[in-house]
């Protein structure tokens, strides 16, 4: 098989499967080619060491990366044209202790193709309702649970005649209608600095890829208090953990309570049709206020368990899935 045929096969497979990443990893005297979808890795093919090295060299050339450097980390980017669509690719390469080079390619799809099915449609309506109230709406959940996709779906739904600005590290979904900024610490474009610039642009909706430090947390709260809708993610194991995490980042409790309009913990739940659907644990209103003084070890709201039990009784999810996701 020609090198071009391998490239076409692997890229077509990834795009058709809506893969998030393509891996080219050295294994003894060969390379393993696999893709990641919904946080699960799937092997496409194993190729010879020579073919693996040629594939990596091909992608590095396309992304204007140094072909002669096979040991130190490198990054690059370029656009892949597939039929009528264009997919943005971000590349990362590095050599291991045996000087065998590996590469991972991240796929960034246009927002039109980024869509999540919802297990309980009323929850999506609730998120839209919360978004119309302005303030800070935070999403949490493990990596690969669809948080960014949900945020973009919300913003796109609300974005009629509104200015939407995103600040991400890195940008994960392309949307031409949004003003998308990307963190670049080397160029001194940090979350905090871009947020300050963003406020001067006066957007109606802010998307902050992740609140990960004290400065970002406080600027996000202030932006929400000044009348913006701020959508962001926070690393926490449940909705209650989001409040504790922001308090650890030294956000003033009174300011946070004023700014916070809602919290949505999200998981992608396997359904019997062989697909996945998003289930949210949403806190808002009085329940959200009570969470500020609630039990520190509290995990999920009663609604989460009720929704899972309902889906099980209606034969939409298996008993195994019911038990696996009961605690988030």
PDB file of C-alpha atoms in Angstrom:
ATOM      1  CA  UNK A   1       0.000   0.000   0.000  1.00  0.00           C
ATOM      2  CA  UNK A   2       1.287   3.470  -0.874  1.00  0.00           C
ATOM      3  CA  UNK A   3       1.888   6.031   1.865  1.00  0.00           C
ATOM      4  CA  UNK A   4      -0.884   8.256   0.468  1.00  0.00           C
ATOM      5  CA  UNK A   5      -3.309   5.328   0.741  1.00  0.00           C
ATOM      6  CA  UNK A   6      -2.424   4.820   4.410  1.00  0.00           C
ATOM      7  CA  UNK A   7      -2.913   8.521   5.124  1.00  0.00           C
ATOM      8  CA  UNK A   8      -6.278   8.590   3.363  1.00  0.00           C
ATOM      9  CA  UNK A   9      -7.457   5.429   5.125  1.00  0.00           C
ATOM     10  CA  UNK A  10      -6.530   6.613   8.614  1.00  0.00           C
ATOM     11  CA  UNK A  11      -7.886  10.140   8.181  1.00  0.00           C
ATOM     12  CA  UNK A  12     -11.142   8.948   6.605  1.00  0.00           C
ATOM     13  CA  UNK A  13     -11.667   6.425   9.413  1.00  0.00           C
ATOM     14  CA  UNK A  14     -11.096   9.065  12.087  1.00  0.00           C
ATOM     15  CA  UNK A  15     -13.409  11.639  10.544  1.00  0.00           C
ATOM     16  CA  UNK A  16     -16.182   9.133   9.822  1.00  0.00           C
ATOM     17  CA  UNK A  17     -15.980   7.867  13.419  1.00  0.00           C
ATOM     18  CA  UNK A  18     -15.797  11.433  14.783  1.00  0.00           C
ATOM     19  CA  UNK A  19     -12.526  10.548  16.489  1.00  0.00           C
ATOM     20  CA  UNK A  20     -10.978  13.103  18.792  1.00  0.00           C
ATOM     21  CA  UNK A  21      -7.405  11.851  18.368  1.00  0.00           C
ATOM     22  CA  UNK A  22      -5.262   9.721  16.058  1.00  0.00           C
ATOM     23  CA  UNK A  23      -2.269   7.965  17.648  1.00  0.00           C
ATOM     24  CA  UNK A  24       0.895   6.710  15.923  1.00  0.00           C
ATOM     25  CA  UNK A  25       2.815   4.869  18.630  1.00  0.00           C
ATOM     26  CA  UNK A  26       6.006   2.733  18.391  1.00  0.00           C
ATOM     27  CA  UNK A  27       5.621  -0.910  19.483  1.00  0.00           C
ATOM     28  CA  UNK A  28       8.814  -3.033  19.291  1.00  0.00           C
ATOM     29  CA  UNK A  29       9.525  -3.246  15.540  1.00  0.00           C
ATOM     30  CA  UNK A  30       6.221  -1.770  14.329  1.00  0.00           C
ATOM     31  CA  UNK A  31       3.813   1.122  14.823  1.00  0.00           C
ATOM     32  CA  UNK A  32       0.301   0.901  16.229  1.00  0.00           C
ATOM     33  CA  UNK A  33      -2.237   3.235  14.620  1.00  0.00           C
ATOM     34  CA  UNK A  34      -5.369   3.868  16.677  1.00  0.00           C
ATOM     35  CA  UNK A  35      -8.051   6.484  17.197  1.00  0.00           C
ATOM     36  CA  UNK A  36      -9.916   7.709  20.268  1.00  0.00           C
ATOM     37  CA  UNK A  37     -13.689   8.142  20.312  1.00  0.00           C
ATOM     38  CA  UNK A  38     -15.771   8.849  23.428  1.00  0.00           C
ATOM     39  CA  UNK A  39     -12.670   8.281  25.544  1.00  0.00           C
ATOM     40  CA  UNK A  40     -12.141   4.753  24.157  1.00  0.00           C
ATOM     41  CA  UNK A  41      -9.150   3.813  21.982  1.00  0.00           C
ATOM     42  CA  UNK A  42      -9.658   1.609  18.917  1.00  0.00           C
ATOM     43  CA  UNK A  43      -6.839   0.053  16.889  1.00  0.00           C
ATOM     44  CA  UNK A  44      -7.072   0.715  13.149  1.00  0.00           C
ATOM     45  CA  UNK A  45      -3.975  -1.106  11.976  1.00  0.00           C
ATOM     46  CA  UNK A  46      -0.410  -2.057  12.821  1.00  0.00           C
ATOM     47  CA  UNK A  47       2.209  -1.029  10.267  1.00  0.00           C
ATOM     48  CA  UNK A  48       5.941  -1.568   9.863  1.00  0.00           C
ATOM     49  CA  UNK A  49       8.400   0.698  11.633  1.00  0.00           C
ATOM     50  CA  UNK A  50       9.421   2.203   8.297  1.00  0.00           C
ATOM     51  CA  UNK A  51       5.817   3.007   7.360  1.00  0.00           C
ATOM     52  CA  UNK A  52       5.150   4.487  10.805  1.00  0.00           C
ATOM     53  CA  UNK A  53       8.153   6.776  10.513  1.00  0.00           C
ATOM     54  CA  UNK A  54       7.110   7.800   6.992  1.00  0.00           C
ATOM     55  CA  UNK A  55       3.594   8.623   8.208  1.00  0.00           C
ATOM     56  CA  UNK A  56       4.933  10.834  10.983  1.00  0.00           C
ATOM     57  CA  UNK A  57       7.298  12.558   8.549  1.00  0.00           C
ATOM     58  CA  UNK A  58       4.392  13.170   6.146  1.00  0.00           C
ATOM     59  CA  UNK A  59       2.239  14.860   8.799  1.00  0.00           C
ATOM     60  CA  UNK A  60       5.193  16.872  10.171  1.00  0.00           C
ATOM     61  CA  UNK A  61       5.914  18.200   6.683  1.00  0.00           C
ATOM     62  CA  UNK A  62       2.260  19.217   6.216  1.00  0.00           C
ATOM     63  CA  UNK A  63       2.287  21.032   9.568  1.00  0.00           C
ATOM     64  CA  UNK A  64       5.609  22.779   8.913  1.00  0.00           C
ATOM     65  CA  UNK A  65       7.388  20.930  11.744  1.00  0.00           C
ATOM     66  CA  UNK A  66      11.136  20.187  11.735  1.00  0.00           C
ATOM     67  CA  UNK A  67      11.699  16.844  10.005  1.00  0.00           C
ATOM     68  CA  UNK A  68      15.233  16.484  11.350  1.00  0.00           C
ATOM     69  CA  UNK A  69      14.146  16.825  14.996  1.00  0.00           C
ATOM     70  CA  UNK A  70      12.872  13.445  16.200  1.00  0.00           C
ATOM     71  CA  UNK A  71      13.637  13.586  19.897  1.00  0.00           C
ATOM     72  CA  UNK A  72      12.437  16.906  21.333  1.00  0.00           C
ATOM     73  CA  UNK A  73       8.719  17.728  21.596  1.00  0.00           C
ATOM     74  CA  UNK A  74       7.181  19.585  18.666  1.00  0.00           C
ATOM     75  CA  UNK A  75       3.741  20.920  17.885  1.00  0.00           C
ATOM     76  CA  UNK A  76       2.104  21.950  14.646  1.00  0.00           C
ATOM     77  CA  UNK A  77      -1.234  22.511  12.957  1.00  0.00           C
ATOM     78  CA  UNK A  78      -2.893  22.444   9.550  1.00  0.00           C
ATOM     79  CA  UNK A  79      -6.257  21.932   7.854  1.00  0.00           C
ATOM     80  CA  UNK A  80      -7.439  18.630   6.384  1.00  0.00           C
ATOM     81  CA  UNK A  81      -9.982  18.846   3.560  1.00  0.00           C
ATOM     82  CA  UNK A  82     -12.433  15.937   3.438  1.00  0.00           C
ATOM     83  CA  UNK A  83     -15.170  16.142   0.812  1.00  0.00           C
ATOM     84  CA  UNK A  84     -17.182  19.276   1.662  1.00  0.00           C
ATOM     85  CA  UNK A  85     -15.783  19.776   5.152  1.00  0.00           C
ATOM     86  CA  UNK A  86     -12.567  21.114   6.643  1.00  0.00           C
ATOM     87  CA  UNK A  87     -11.123  19.715   9.880  1.00  0.00           C
ATOM     88  CA  UNK A  88      -8.467  21.564  11.857  1.00  0.00           C
ATOM     89  CA  UNK A  89      -5.634  19.309  13.042  1.00  0.00           C
ATOM     90  CA  UNK A  90      -3.284  19.916  15.969  1.00  0.00           C
ATOM     91  CA  UNK A  91      -0.171  17.749  15.999  1.00  0.00           C
ATOM     92  CA  UNK A  92       2.190  16.779  18.792  1.00  0.00           C
ATOM     93  CA  UNK A  93       5.334  14.664  18.379  1.00  0.00           C
ATOM     94  CA  UNK A  94       8.076  13.494  20.732  1.00  0.00           C
ATOM     95  CA  UNK A  95      10.779  10.804  20.862  1.00  0.00           C
ATOM     96  CA  UNK A  96      10.999   8.153  23.581  1.00  0.00           C
ATOM     97  CA  UNK A  97      14.156   7.007  25.408  1.00  0.00           C
ATOM     98  CA  UNK A  98      15.032   4.791  22.414  1.00  0.00           C
ATOM     99  CA  UNK A  99      14.647   7.808  20.077  1.00  0.00           C
ATOM    100  CA  UNK A 100      11.530   6.308  18.503  1.00  0.00           C
ATOM    101  CA  UNK A 101       9.186   9.105  17.517  1.00  0.00           C
ATOM    102  CA  UNK A 102       5.471   9.092  18.318  1.00  0.00           C
ATOM    103  CA  UNK A 103       2.705  11.419  17.193  1.00  0.00           C
ATOM    104  CA  UNK A 104      -0.804  12.329  18.302  1.00  0.00           C
ATOM    105  CA  UNK A 105      -3.163  14.307  16.071  1.00  0.00           C
ATOM    106  CA  UNK A 106      -6.116  16.108  17.654  1.00  0.00           C
ATOM    107  CA  UNK A 107      -9.184  16.660  15.446  1.00  0.00           C
ATOM    108  CA  UNK A 108     -11.095  19.936  15.844  1.00  0.00           C
ATOM    109  CA  UNK A 109     -14.418  19.765  14.030  1.00  0.00           C
ATOM    110  CA  UNK A 110     -16.725  22.615  12.992  1.00  0.00           C
ATOM    111  CA  UNK A 111     -19.420  23.229  15.608  1.00  0.00           C
ATOM    112  CA  UNK A 112     -22.214  22.154  13.203  1.00  0.00           C
ATOM    113  CA  UNK A 113     -20.985  18.563  13.548  1.00  0.00           C
ATOM    114  CA  UNK A 114     -20.574  18.758  17.310  1.00  0.00           C
ATOM    115  CA  UNK A 115     -23.887  17.656  18.747  1.00  0.00           C
ATOM    116  CA  UNK A 116     -24.829  15.610  21.800  1.00  0.00           C
ATOM    117  CA  UNK A 117     -28.015  13.638  22.301  1.00  0.00           C
ATOM    118  CA  UNK A 118     -29.700  14.301  25.663  1.00  0.00           C
ATOM    119  CA  UNK A 119     -31.010  11.491  27.853  1.00  0.00           C
ATOM    120  CA  UNK A 120     -33.560  13.793  29.510  1.00  0.00           C
ATOM    121  CA  UNK A 121     -34.649  16.576  27.094  1.00  0.00           C
ATOM    122  CA  UNK A 122     -36.101  18.682  29.941  1.00  0.00           C
ATOM    123  CA  UNK A 123     -32.553  19.134  31.254  1.00  0.00           C
ATOM    124  CA  UNK A 124     -31.469  20.869  28.056  1.00  0.00           C
ATOM    125  CA  UNK A 125     -34.465  23.198  28.353  1.00  0.00           C
ATOM    126  CA  UNK A 126     -33.379  23.968  31.913  1.00  0.00           C
ATOM    127  CA  UNK A 127     -29.856  24.852  30.745  1.00  0.00           C
ATOM    128  CA  UNK A 128     -31.265  27.202  28.100  1.00  0.00           C
ATOM    129  CA  UNK A 129     -33.444  28.819  30.765  1.00  0.00           C
ATOM    130  CA  UNK A 130     -30.438  29.304  33.062  1.00  0.00           C
ATOM    131  CA  UNK A 131     -28.424  30.809  30.200  1.00  0.00           C
ATOM    132  CA  UNK A 132     -31.071  33.430  29.613  1.00  0.00           C
ATOM    133  CA  UNK A 133     -30.597  34.650  33.183  1.00  0.00           C
ATOM    134  CA  UNK A 134     -26.986  35.748  32.552  1.00  0.00           C
ATOM    135  CA  UNK A 135     -24.405  35.100  35.280  1.00  0.00           C
ATOM    136  CA  UNK A 136     -21.939  32.237  35.618  1.00  0.00           C
ATOM    137  CA  UNK A 137     -23.003  28.777  34.400  1.00  0.00           C
ATOM    138  CA  UNK A 138     -20.392  26.123  35.151  1.00  0.00           C
ATOM    139  CA  UNK A 139     -19.989  22.613  33.777  1.00  0.00           C
ATOM    140  CA  UNK A 140     -18.031  19.788  35.384  1.00  0.00           C
ATOM    141  CA  UNK A 141     -17.400  16.141  34.606  1.00  0.00           C
ATOM    142  CA  UNK A 142     -14.536  13.846  33.618  1.00  0.00           C
ATOM    143  CA  UNK A 143     -12.474  14.374  30.488  1.00  0.00           C
ATOM    144  CA  UNK A 144     -14.383  13.312  27.390  1.00  0.00           C
ATOM    145  CA  UNK A 145     -17.820  13.815  28.945  1.00  0.00           C
ATOM    146  CA  UNK A 146     -18.851  16.404  26.337  1.00  0.00           C
ATOM    147  CA  UNK A 147     -18.676  19.559  28.483  1.00  0.00           C
ATOM    148  CA  UNK A 148     -17.175  21.771  25.760  1.00  0.00           C
ATOM    149  CA  UNK A 149     -19.621  20.471  23.167  1.00  0.00           C
ATOM    150  CA  UNK A 150     -22.554  21.277  25.468  1.00  0.00           C
ATOM    151  CA  UNK A 151     -21.230  24.789  26.070  1.00  0.00           C
ATOM    152  CA  UNK A 152     -20.860  25.412  22.329  1.00  0.00           C
ATOM    153  CA  UNK A 153     -24.326  24.044  21.624  1.00  0.00           C
ATOM    154  CA  UNK A 154     -25.760  26.415  24.206  1.00  0.00           C
ATOM    155  CA  UNK A 155     -23.829  29.425  22.935  1.00  0.00           C
ATOM    156  CA  UNK A 156     -24.728  28.684  19.321  1.00  0.00           C
ATOM    157  CA  UNK A 157     -28.405  28.347  20.268  1.00  0.00           C
ATOM    158  CA  UNK A 158     -28.280  31.690  22.086  1.00  0.00           C
ATOM    159  CA  UNK A 159     -25.994  33.503  19.657  1.00  0.00           C
ATOM    160  CA  UNK A 160     -28.600  35.078  17.358  1.00  0.00           C
ATOM    161  CA  UNK A 161     -27.518  38.724  17.031  1.00  0.00           C
ATOM    162  CA  UNK A 162     -25.185  38.379  20.025  1.00  0.00           C
ATOM    163  CA  UNK A 163     -21.420  38.625  20.296  1.00  0.00           C
ATOM    164  CA  UNK A 164     -19.788  35.423  21.560  1.00  0.00           C
ATOM    165  CA  UNK A 165     -16.136  35.355  22.599  1.00  0.00           C
ATOM    166  CA  UNK A 166     -14.235  32.223  23.585  1.00  0.00           C
ATOM    167  CA  UNK A 167     -10.966  31.989  25.500  1.00  0.00           C
ATOM    168  CA  UNK A 168      -9.571  28.470  25.422  1.00  0.00           C
ATOM    169  CA  UNK A 169      -6.386  26.481  25.921  1.00  0.00           C
ATOM    170  CA  UNK A 170      -6.527  25.172  23.284  1.00  0.00           C
ATOM    171  CA  UNK A 171      -9.545  25.850  21.017  1.00  0.00           C
ATOM    172  CA  UNK A 172     -11.424  22.533  20.700  1.00  0.00           C
ATOM    173  CA  UNK A 173     -14.305  23.342  18.318  1.00  0.00           C
ATOM    174  CA  UNK A 174     -14.338  25.744  15.384  1.00  0.00           C
ATOM    175  CA  UNK A 175     -17.172  28.261  15.068  1.00  0.00           C
ATOM    176  CA  UNK A 176     -16.865  31.034  12.497  1.00  0.00           C
ATOM    177  CA  UNK A 177     -19.546  33.142  14.190  1.00  0.00           C
ATOM    178  CA  UNK A 178     -17.586  33.308  17.458  1.00  0.00           C
ATOM    179  CA  UNK A 179     -14.489  35.368  18.196  1.00  0.00           C
ATOM    180  CA  UNK A 180     -12.153  32.603  19.353  1.00  0.00           C
ATOM    181  CA  UNK A 181      -9.001  33.441  21.304  1.00  0.00           C
ATOM    182  CA  UNK A 182      -6.375  30.887  22.291  1.00  0.00           C
ATOM    183  CA  UNK A 183      -4.078  31.014  25.311  1.00  0.00           C
ATOM    184  CA  UNK A 184      -0.408  31.368  24.420  1.00  0.00           C
ATOM    185  CA  UNK A 185       1.754  31.686  27.516  1.00  0.00           C
ATOM    186  CA  UNK A 186       4.940  32.229  25.482  1.00  0.00           C
ATOM    187  CA  UNK A 187       3.352  35.292  23.889  1.00  0.00           C
ATOM    188  CA  UNK A 188       2.071  36.380  27.338  1.00  0.00           C
ATOM    189  CA  UNK A 189      -1.525  35.699  26.293  1.00  0.00           C
ATOM    190  CA  UNK A 190      -2.726  34.044  29.496  1.00  0.00           C
ATOM    191  CA  UNK A 191      -6.331  33.348  30.504  1.00  0.00           C
ATOM    192  CA  UNK A 192      -6.241  36.366  32.802  1.00  0.00           C
ATOM    193  CA  UNK A 193      -4.838  38.745  30.169  1.00  0.00           C
ATOM    194  CA  UNK A 194      -7.226  37.564  27.444  1.00  0.00           C
ATOM    195  CA  UNK A 195     -10.184  37.915  29.811  1.00  0.00           C
ATOM    196  CA  UNK A 196      -9.243  41.534  30.492  1.00  0.00           C
ATOM    197  CA  UNK A 197      -8.979  42.204  26.766  1.00  0.00           C
ATOM    198  CA  UNK A 198     -12.247  40.356  26.227  1.00  0.00           C
ATOM    199  CA  UNK A 199     -14.124  42.576  28.656  1.00  0.00           C
ATOM    200  CA  UNK A 200     -13.117  45.621  26.584  1.00  0.00           C
ATOM    201  CA  UNK A 201     -14.660  43.922  23.511  1.00  0.00           C
ATOM    202  CA  UNK A 202     -17.978  43.828  25.385  1.00  0.00           C
ATOM    203  CA  UNK A 203     -19.245  40.392  24.291  1.00  0.00           C
ATOM    204  CA  UNK A 204     -22.690  39.221  25.336  1.00  0.00           C
ATOM    205  CA  UNK A 205     -21.482  35.679  25.987  1.00  0.00           C
ATOM    206  CA  UNK A 206     -18.079  34.584  27.286  1.00  0.00           C
ATOM    207  CA  UNK A 207     -16.858  31.012  26.903  1.00  0.00           C
ATOM    208  CA  UNK A 208     -13.866  30.288  29.132  1.00  0.00           C
ATOM    209  CA  UNK A 209     -12.407  26.891  28.318  1.00  0.00           C
ATOM    210  CA  UNK A 210     -11.495  26.073  31.904  1.00  0.00           C
ATOM    211  CA  UNK A 211     -11.248  27.830  35.253  1.00  0.00           C
ATOM    212  CA  UNK A 212      -7.969  26.451  36.530  1.00  0.00           C
ATOM    213  CA  UNK A 213      -6.417  29.155  38.734  1.00  0.00           C
ATOM    214  CA  UNK A 214      -7.275  31.913  41.185  1.00  0.00           C
ATOM    215  CA  UNK A 215      -6.940  34.802  38.732  1.00  0.00           C
ATOM    216  CA  UNK A 216      -9.134  33.219  36.052  1.00  0.00           C
ATOM    217  CA  UNK A 217     -11.775  32.292  38.634  1.00  0.00           C
ATOM    218  CA  UNK A 218     -12.013  35.818  40.009  1.00  0.00           C
ATOM    219  CA  UNK A 219     -12.089  37.525  36.600  1.00  0.00           C
ATOM    220  CA  UNK A 220     -14.819  35.080  35.454  1.00  0.00           C
ATOM    221  CA  UNK A 221     -16.923  35.905  38.532  1.00  0.00           C
ATOM    222  CA  UNK A 222     -16.467  39.645  37.986  1.00  0.00           C
ATOM    223  CA  UNK A 223     -17.444  39.283  34.308  1.00  0.00           C
ATOM    224  CA  UNK A 224     -20.611  37.437  35.341  1.00  0.00           C
ATOM    225  CA  UNK A 225     -21.449  40.105  37.929  1.00  0.00           C
ATOM    226  CA  UNK A 226     -21.047  42.834  35.281  1.00  0.00           C
ATOM    227  CA  UNK A 227     -23.906  41.401  33.227  1.00  0.00           C
ATOM    228  CA  UNK A 228     -22.256  38.880  30.912  1.00  0.00           C
ATOM    229  CA  UNK A 229     -23.267  35.274  30.461  1.00  0.00           C
ATOM    230  CA  UNK A 230     -20.119  33.301  31.296  1.00  0.00           C
ATOM    231  CA  UNK A 231     -19.953  29.616  30.362  1.00  0.00           C
ATOM    232  CA  UNK A 232     -16.996  27.605  31.626  1.00  0.00           C
ATOM    233  CA  UNK A 233     -15.758  24.288  32.988  1.00  0.00           C
ATOM    234  CA  UNK A 234     -14.239  23.396  36.340  1.00  0.00           C
ATOM    235  CA  UNK A 235     -12.506  20.160  37.293  1.00  0.00           C
ATOM    236  CA  UNK A 236     -14.680  18.598  40.000  1.00  0.00           C
ATOM    237  CA  UNK A 237     -16.113  15.129  40.616  1.00  0.00           C
ATOM    238  CA  UNK A 238     -19.676  16.380  41.049  1.00  0.00           C
ATOM    239  CA  UNK A 239     -21.793  19.529  41.119  1.00  0.00           C
ATOM    240  CA  UNK A 240     -21.167  20.108  44.834  1.00  0.00           C
ATOM    241  CA  UNK A 241     -17.432  19.841  44.227  1.00  0.00           C
ATOM    242  CA  UNK A 242     -17.544  22.833  41.861  1.00  0.00           C
ATOM    243  CA  UNK A 243     -18.360  25.185  44.745  1.00  0.00           C
ATOM    244  CA  UNK A 244     -15.624  23.677  46.921  1.00  0.00           C
ATOM    245  CA  UNK A 245     -13.119  23.998  44.054  1.00  0.00           C
ATOM    246  CA  UNK A 246     -13.863  27.696  43.526  1.00  0.00           C
ATOM    247  CA  UNK A 247     -13.616  28.335  47.236  1.00  0.00           C
ATOM    248  CA  UNK A 248     -10.180  26.665  47.168  1.00  0.00           C
ATOM    249  CA  UNK A 249      -9.276  29.197  44.452  1.00  0.00           C
ATOM    250  CA  UNK A 250     -10.025  31.992  46.944  1.00  0.00           C
ATOM    251  CA  UNK A 251     -13.157  33.284  45.261  1.00  0.00           C
ATOM    252  CA  UNK A 252     -15.160  35.401  47.702  1.00  0.00           C
ATOM    253  CA  UNK A 253     -18.141  33.299  48.810  1.00  0.00           C
ATOM    254  CA  UNK A 254     -20.636  36.195  48.637  1.00  0.00           C
ATOM    255  CA  UNK A 255     -19.489  37.244  45.154  1.00  0.00           C
ATOM    256  CA  UNK A 256     -19.610  33.652  43.952  1.00  0.00           C
ATOM    257  CA  UNK A 257     -23.130  33.177  45.288  1.00  0.00           C
ATOM    258  CA  UNK A 258     -24.270  36.335  43.513  1.00  0.00           C
ATOM    259  CA  UNK A 259     -22.594  35.438  40.212  1.00  0.00           C
ATOM    260  CA  UNK A 260     -23.403  31.728  40.014  1.00  0.00           C
ATOM    261  CA  UNK A 261     -26.621  31.009  38.125  1.00  0.00           C
ATOM    262  CA  UNK A 262     -26.188  27.250  37.887  1.00  0.00           C
ATOM    263  CA  UNK A 263     -23.921  24.190  37.895  1.00  0.00           C
ATOM    264  CA  UNK A 264     -24.226  21.219  35.543  1.00  0.00           C
ATOM    265  CA  UNK A 265     -22.293  18.015  36.162  1.00  0.00           C
ATOM    266  CA  UNK A 266     -22.279  15.984  32.938  1.00  0.00           C
ATOM    267  CA  UNK A 267     -21.681  12.370  31.907  1.00  0.00           C
ATOM    268  CA  UNK A 268     -22.179  10.529  28.625  1.00  0.00           C
ATOM    269  CA  UNK A 269     -24.376   7.524  29.466  1.00  0.00           C
ATOM    270  CA  UNK A 270     -24.398   4.394  27.250  1.00  0.00           C
ATOM    271  CA  UNK A 271     -27.922   3.675  26.006  1.00  0.00           C
ATOM    272  CA  UNK A 272     -29.256   0.388  24.658  1.00  0.00           C
ATOM    273  CA  UNK A 273     -29.180   1.584  21.054  1.00  0.00           C
ATOM    274  CA  UNK A 274     -25.390   1.392  21.167  1.00  0.00           C
ATOM    275  CA  UNK A 275     -25.069   5.162  21.426  1.00  0.00           C
ATOM    276  CA  UNK A 276     -24.415   7.600  24.266  1.00  0.00           C
ATOM    277  CA  UNK A 277     -26.531  10.453  25.622  1.00  0.00           C
ATOM    278  CA  UNK A 278     -25.713  13.265  28.030  1.00  0.00           C
ATOM    279  CA  UNK A 279     -27.171  13.211  31.522  1.00  0.00           C
ATOM    280  CA  UNK A 280     -26.819  16.294  33.735  1.00  0.00           C
ATOM    281  CA  UNK A 281     -26.943  16.842  37.467  1.00  0.00           C
ATOM    282  CA  UNK A 282     -28.126  20.463  37.537  1.00  0.00           C
ATOM    283  CA  UNK A 283     -28.133  22.701  40.593  1.00  0.00           C
ATOM    284  CA  UNK A 284     -29.852  26.099  40.560  1.00  0.00           C
ATOM    285  CA  UNK A 285     -32.119  28.275  42.651  1.00  0.00           C
ATOM    286  CA  UNK A 286     -32.658  27.337  46.288  1.00  0.00           C
ATOM    287  CA  UNK A 287     -30.828  24.037  45.917  1.00  0.00           C
ATOM    288  CA  UNK A 288     -27.752  25.929  44.725  1.00  0.00           C
ATOM    289  CA  UNK A 289     -27.929  28.363  47.660  1.00  0.00           C
ATOM    290  CA  UNK A 290     -28.211  25.483  50.126  1.00  0.00           C
ATOM    291  CA  UNK A 291     -25.168  23.805  48.558  1.00  0.00           C
ATOM    292  CA  UNK A 292     -22.940  26.596  49.856  1.00  0.00           C
ATOM    293  CA  UNK A 293     -23.568  25.408  53.412  1.00  0.00           C
ATOM    294  CA  UNK A 294     -24.227  21.740  52.639  1.00  0.00           C
ATOM    295  CA  UNK A 295     -22.377  18.595  53.668  1.00  0.00           C
ATOM    296  CA  UNK A 296     -18.763  18.649  52.373  1.00  0.00           C
ATOM    297  CA  UNK A 297     -18.968  15.002  51.277  1.00  0.00           C
ATOM    298  CA  UNK A 298     -22.273  15.310  49.444  1.00  0.00           C
ATOM    299  CA  UNK A 299     -22.002  13.931  45.889  1.00  0.00           C
ATOM    300  CA  UNK A 300     -25.088  13.870  43.652  1.00  0.00           C
ATOM    301  CA  UNK A 301     -28.527  15.453  43.924  1.00  0.00           C
ATOM    302  CA  UNK A 302     -31.601  13.226  44.232  1.00  0.00           C
ATOM    303  CA  UNK A 303     -32.564  14.162  40.659  1.00  0.00           C
ATOM    304  CA  UNK A 304     -29.536  12.335  39.258  1.00  0.00           C
ATOM    305  CA  UNK A 305     -30.529   9.006  40.794  1.00  0.00           C
ATOM    306  CA  UNK A 306     -34.184   9.504  39.885  1.00  0.00           C
ATOM    307  CA  UNK A 307     -33.312  10.099  36.225  1.00  0.00           C
ATOM    308  CA  UNK A 308     -31.122   6.995  36.056  1.00  0.00           C
ATOM    309  CA  UNK A 309     -33.822   4.855  37.707  1.00  0.00           C
ATOM    310  CA  UNK A 310     -36.445   6.200  35.288  1.00  0.00           C
ATOM    311  CA  UNK A 311     -34.266   5.388  32.251  1.00  0.00           C
ATOM    312  CA  UNK A 312     -33.642   1.892  33.627  1.00  0.00           C
ATOM    313  CA  UNK A 313     -37.348   1.257  34.191  1.00  0.00           C
ATOM    314  CA  UNK A 314     -38.050   2.405  30.636  1.00  0.00           C
ATOM    315  CA  UNK A 315     -35.366  -0.024  29.378  1.00  0.00           C
ATOM    316  CA  UNK A 316     -33.215   2.747  27.920  1.00  0.00           C
ATOM    317  CA  UNK A 317     -30.157   1.785  29.990  1.00  0.00           C
ATOM    318  CA  UNK A 318     -28.958  -1.516  31.406  1.00  0.00           C
ATOM    319  CA  UNK A 319     -28.768  -2.463  35.074  1.00  0.00           C
ATOM    320  CA  UNK A 320     -24.978  -2.450  34.769  1.00  0.00           C
ATOM    321  CA  UNK A 321     -25.080   1.166  33.550  1.00  0.00           C
ATOM    322  CA  UNK A 322     -27.503   2.107  36.341  1.00  0.00           C
ATOM    323  CA  UNK A 323     -25.119   0.798  39.002  1.00  0.00           C
ATOM    324  CA  UNK A 324     -21.988   2.183  37.337  1.00  0.00           C
ATOM    325  CA  UNK A 325     -23.217   5.790  37.141  1.00  0.00           C
ATOM    326  CA  UNK A 326     -25.226   6.057  40.360  1.00  0.00           C
ATOM    327  CA  UNK A 327     -22.522   8.114  42.060  1.00  0.00           C
ATOM    328  CA  UNK A 328     -21.673  10.228  39.054  1.00  0.00           C
TER     329      UNK A 328
END
